[in-house]
PDB file of C-alpha atoms in Angstrom:
ATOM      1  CA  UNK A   1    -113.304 -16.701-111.562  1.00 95.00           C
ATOM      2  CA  UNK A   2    -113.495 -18.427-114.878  1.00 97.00           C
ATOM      3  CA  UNK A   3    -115.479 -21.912-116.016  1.00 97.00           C
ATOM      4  CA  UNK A   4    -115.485 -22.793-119.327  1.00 98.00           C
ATOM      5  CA  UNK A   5    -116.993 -26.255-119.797  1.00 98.00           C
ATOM      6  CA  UNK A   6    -117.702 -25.709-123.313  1.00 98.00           C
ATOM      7  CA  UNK A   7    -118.099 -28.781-125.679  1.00 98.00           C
ATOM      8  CA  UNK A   8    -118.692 -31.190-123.162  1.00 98.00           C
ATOM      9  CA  UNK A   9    -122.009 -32.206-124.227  1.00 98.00           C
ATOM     10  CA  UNK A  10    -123.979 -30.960-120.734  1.00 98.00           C
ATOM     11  CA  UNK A  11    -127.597 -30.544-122.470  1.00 99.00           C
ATOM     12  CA  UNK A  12    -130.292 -29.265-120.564  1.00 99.00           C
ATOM     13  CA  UNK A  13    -130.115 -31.728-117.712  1.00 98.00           C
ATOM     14  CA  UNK A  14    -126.347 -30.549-116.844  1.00 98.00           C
ATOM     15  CA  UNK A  15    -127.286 -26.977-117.454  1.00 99.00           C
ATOM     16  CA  UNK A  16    -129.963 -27.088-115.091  1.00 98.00           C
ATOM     17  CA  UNK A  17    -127.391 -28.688-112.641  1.00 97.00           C
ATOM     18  CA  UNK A  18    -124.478 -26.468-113.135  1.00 97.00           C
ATOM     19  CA  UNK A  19    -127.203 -23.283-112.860  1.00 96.00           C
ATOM     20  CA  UNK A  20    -128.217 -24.413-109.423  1.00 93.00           C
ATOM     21  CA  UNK A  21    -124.268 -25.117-108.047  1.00 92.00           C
ATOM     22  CA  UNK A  22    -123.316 -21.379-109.862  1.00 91.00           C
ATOM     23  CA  UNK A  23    -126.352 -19.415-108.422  1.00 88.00           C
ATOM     24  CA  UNK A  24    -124.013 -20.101-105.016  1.00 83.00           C
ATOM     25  CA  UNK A  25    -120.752 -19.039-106.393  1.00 88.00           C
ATOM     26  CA  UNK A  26    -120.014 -15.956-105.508  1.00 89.00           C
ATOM     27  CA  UNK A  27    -116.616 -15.529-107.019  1.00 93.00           C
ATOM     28  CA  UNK A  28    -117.776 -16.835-110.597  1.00 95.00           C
ATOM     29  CA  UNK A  29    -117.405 -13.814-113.041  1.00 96.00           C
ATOM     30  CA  UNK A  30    -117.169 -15.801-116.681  1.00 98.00           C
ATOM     31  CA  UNK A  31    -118.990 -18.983-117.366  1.00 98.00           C
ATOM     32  CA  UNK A  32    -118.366 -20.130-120.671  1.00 99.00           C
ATOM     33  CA  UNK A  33    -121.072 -23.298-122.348  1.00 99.00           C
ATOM     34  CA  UNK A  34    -120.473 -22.834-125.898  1.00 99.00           C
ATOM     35  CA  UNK A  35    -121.257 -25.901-127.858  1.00 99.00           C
ATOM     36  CA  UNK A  36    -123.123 -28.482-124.827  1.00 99.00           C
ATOM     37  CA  UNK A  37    -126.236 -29.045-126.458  1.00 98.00           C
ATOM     38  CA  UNK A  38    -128.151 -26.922-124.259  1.00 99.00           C
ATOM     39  CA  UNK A  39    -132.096 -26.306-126.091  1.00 99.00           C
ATOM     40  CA  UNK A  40    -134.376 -23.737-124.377  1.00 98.00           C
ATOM     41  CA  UNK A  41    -135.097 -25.651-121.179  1.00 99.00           C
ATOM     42  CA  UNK A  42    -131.425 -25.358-120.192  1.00 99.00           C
ATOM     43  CA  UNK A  43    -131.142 -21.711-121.231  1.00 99.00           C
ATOM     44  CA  UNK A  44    -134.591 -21.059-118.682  1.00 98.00           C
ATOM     45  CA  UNK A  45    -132.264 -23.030-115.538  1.00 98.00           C
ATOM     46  CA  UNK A  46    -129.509 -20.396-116.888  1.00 98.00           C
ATOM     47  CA  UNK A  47    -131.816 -17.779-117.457  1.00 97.00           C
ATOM     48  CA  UNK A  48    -132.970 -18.052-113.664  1.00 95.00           C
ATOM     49  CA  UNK A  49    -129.463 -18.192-112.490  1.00 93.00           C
ATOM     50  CA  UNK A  50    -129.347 -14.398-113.749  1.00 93.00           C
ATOM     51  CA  UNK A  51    -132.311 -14.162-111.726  1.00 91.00           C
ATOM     52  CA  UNK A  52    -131.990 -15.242-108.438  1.00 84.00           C
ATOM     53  CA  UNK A  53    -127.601 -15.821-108.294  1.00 65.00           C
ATOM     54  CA  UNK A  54    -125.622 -13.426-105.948  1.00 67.00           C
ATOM     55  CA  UNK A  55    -125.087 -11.043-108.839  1.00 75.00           C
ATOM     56  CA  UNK A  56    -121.800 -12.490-109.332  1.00 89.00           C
ATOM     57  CA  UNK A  57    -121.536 -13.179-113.192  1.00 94.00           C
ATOM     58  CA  UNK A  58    -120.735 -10.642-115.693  1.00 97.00           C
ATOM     59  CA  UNK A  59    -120.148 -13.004-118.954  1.00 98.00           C
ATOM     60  CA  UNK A  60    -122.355 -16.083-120.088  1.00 98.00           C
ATOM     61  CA  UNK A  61    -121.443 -17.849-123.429  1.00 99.00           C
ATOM     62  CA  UNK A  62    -123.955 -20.030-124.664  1.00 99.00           C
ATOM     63  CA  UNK A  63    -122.955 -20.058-128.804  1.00 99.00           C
ATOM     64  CA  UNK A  64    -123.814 -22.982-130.848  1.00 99.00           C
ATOM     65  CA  UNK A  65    -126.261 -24.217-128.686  1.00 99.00           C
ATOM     66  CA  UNK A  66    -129.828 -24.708-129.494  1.00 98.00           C
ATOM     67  CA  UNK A  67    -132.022 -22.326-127.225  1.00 98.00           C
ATOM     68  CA  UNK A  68    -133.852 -20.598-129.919  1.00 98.00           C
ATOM     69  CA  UNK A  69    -137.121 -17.904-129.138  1.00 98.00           C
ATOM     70  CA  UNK A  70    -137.861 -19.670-126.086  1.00 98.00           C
ATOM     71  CA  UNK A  71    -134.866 -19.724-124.285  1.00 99.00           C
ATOM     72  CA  UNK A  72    -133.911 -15.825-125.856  1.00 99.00           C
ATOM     73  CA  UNK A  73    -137.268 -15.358-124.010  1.00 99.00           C
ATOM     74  CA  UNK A  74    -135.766 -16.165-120.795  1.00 99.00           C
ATOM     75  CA  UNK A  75    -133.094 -14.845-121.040  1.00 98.00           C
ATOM     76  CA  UNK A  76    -134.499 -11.619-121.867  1.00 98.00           C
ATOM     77  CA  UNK A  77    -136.810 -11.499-118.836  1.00 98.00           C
ATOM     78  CA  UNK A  78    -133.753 -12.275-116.374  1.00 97.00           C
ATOM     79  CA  UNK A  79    -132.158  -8.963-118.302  1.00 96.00           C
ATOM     80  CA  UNK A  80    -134.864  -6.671-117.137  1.00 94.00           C
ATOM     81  CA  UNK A  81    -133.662  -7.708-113.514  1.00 92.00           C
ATOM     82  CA  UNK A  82    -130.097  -8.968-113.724  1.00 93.00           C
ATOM     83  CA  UNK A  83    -127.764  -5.720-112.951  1.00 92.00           C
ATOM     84  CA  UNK A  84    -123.584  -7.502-113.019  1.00 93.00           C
ATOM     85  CA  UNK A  85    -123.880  -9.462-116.631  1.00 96.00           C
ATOM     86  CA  UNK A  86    -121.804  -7.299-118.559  1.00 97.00           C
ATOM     87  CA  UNK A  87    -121.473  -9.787-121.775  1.00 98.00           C
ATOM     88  CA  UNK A  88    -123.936 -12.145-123.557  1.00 99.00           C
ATOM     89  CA  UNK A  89    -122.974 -14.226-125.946  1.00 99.00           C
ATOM     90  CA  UNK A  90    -125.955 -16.227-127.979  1.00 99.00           C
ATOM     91  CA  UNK A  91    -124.074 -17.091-131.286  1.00 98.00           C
ATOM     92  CA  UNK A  92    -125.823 -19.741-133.749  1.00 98.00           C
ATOM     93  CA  UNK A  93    -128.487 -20.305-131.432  1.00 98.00           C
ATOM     94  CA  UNK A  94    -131.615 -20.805-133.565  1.00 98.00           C
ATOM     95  CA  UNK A  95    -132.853 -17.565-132.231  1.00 98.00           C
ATOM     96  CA  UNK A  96    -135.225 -16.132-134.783  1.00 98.00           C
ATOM     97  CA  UNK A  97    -137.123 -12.915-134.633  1.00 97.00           C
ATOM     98  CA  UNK A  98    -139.739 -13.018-132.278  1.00 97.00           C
ATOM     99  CA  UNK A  99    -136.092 -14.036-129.846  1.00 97.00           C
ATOM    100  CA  UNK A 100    -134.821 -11.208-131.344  1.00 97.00           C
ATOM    101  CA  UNK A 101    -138.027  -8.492-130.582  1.00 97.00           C
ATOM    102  CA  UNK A 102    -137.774 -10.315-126.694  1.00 98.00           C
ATOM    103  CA  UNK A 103    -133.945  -9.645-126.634  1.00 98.00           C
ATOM    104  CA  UNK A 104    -134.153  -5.801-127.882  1.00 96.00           C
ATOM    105  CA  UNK A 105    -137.481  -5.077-125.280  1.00 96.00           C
ATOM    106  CA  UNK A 106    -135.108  -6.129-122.339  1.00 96.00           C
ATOM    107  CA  UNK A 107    -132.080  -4.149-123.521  1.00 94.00           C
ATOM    108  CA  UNK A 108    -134.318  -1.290-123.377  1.00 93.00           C
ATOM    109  CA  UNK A 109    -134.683  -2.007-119.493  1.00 91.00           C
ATOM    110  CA  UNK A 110    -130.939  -3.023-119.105  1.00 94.00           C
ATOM    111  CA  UNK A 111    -128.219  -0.074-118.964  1.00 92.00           C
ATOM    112  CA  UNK A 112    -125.446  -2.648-117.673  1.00 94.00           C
ATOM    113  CA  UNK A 113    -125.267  -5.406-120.527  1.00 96.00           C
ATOM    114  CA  UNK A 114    -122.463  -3.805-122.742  1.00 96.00           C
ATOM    115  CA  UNK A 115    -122.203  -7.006-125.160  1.00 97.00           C
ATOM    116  CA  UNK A 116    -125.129  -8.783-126.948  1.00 97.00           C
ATOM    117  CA  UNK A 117    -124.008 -10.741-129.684  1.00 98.00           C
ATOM    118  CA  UNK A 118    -126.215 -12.774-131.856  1.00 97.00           C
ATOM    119  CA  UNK A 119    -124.474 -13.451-134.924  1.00 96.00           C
ATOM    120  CA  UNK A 120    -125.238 -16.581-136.584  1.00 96.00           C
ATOM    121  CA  UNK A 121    -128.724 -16.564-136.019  1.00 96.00           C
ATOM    122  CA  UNK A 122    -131.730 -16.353-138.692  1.00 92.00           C
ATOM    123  CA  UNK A 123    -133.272 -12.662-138.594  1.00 90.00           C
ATOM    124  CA  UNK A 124    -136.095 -11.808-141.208  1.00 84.00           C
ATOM    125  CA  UNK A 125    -134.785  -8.136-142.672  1.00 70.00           C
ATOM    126  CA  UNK A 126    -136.333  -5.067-140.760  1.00 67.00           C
ATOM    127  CA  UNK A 127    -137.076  -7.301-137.308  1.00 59.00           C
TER     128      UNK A 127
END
């Protein structure tokens, strides 16, 4: 129920990989990816995992990678949809406001995510 292959340098190729073998999983509940090196194209191959998996997940950790407002982007359109993540975890992940302004538009959609946390990023006072 739990995968945490964090630090082991997956980037976006081996996020993109691991998104397509989890969207299959259907008794994954915590994937863990702090740390890999994963930019914004790996976070939209996660992103879509939210999108089109079994439903199965309910806690993605992504800190200290480098998906910025692109990949918060993603992420925040698979919210609108997604209805079993319970916890996202974007920590120190070059997210800056216009990520931020995506991020707080889905939540508005999303009564199931009980966990957002963002600290560590750059947010311009009053965004």
């Amino acid at each position: 129920q739990v995968l945490n292959l964090s630090t082991c340098g997956l980037g976006d190729l081996g996020a993109e990989i691991l998104a397509k073998a989890v969207a299959r999983n259907i008794s994954l509940r915590r994937l863990g990816l702090d740390a890999n090196q994963i930019g914004s194209v790996g976070a939209e191959h996660l992103a879509g995992l939210l999108m089109e998996g079994d439903g199965a997940l309910q806690e993605l950790s992504l800190n200290k990678n480098r998906i910025g407002d692109d990949g918060a982007a993603a992420f925040a359109a698979a919210l609108q949809e997604n209805t079993s993540l319970r916890s996202l975890e974007l920590r120190a992940c070059g997210v800056h406001d216009a990520g931020l302004q995506a991020l707080a538009q889905a939540m508005e959609m999303n009564n199931n995510l009980a966990t957002l946390s963002l600290w560590g990023n750059h947010f311009e006072v009053g965004s």
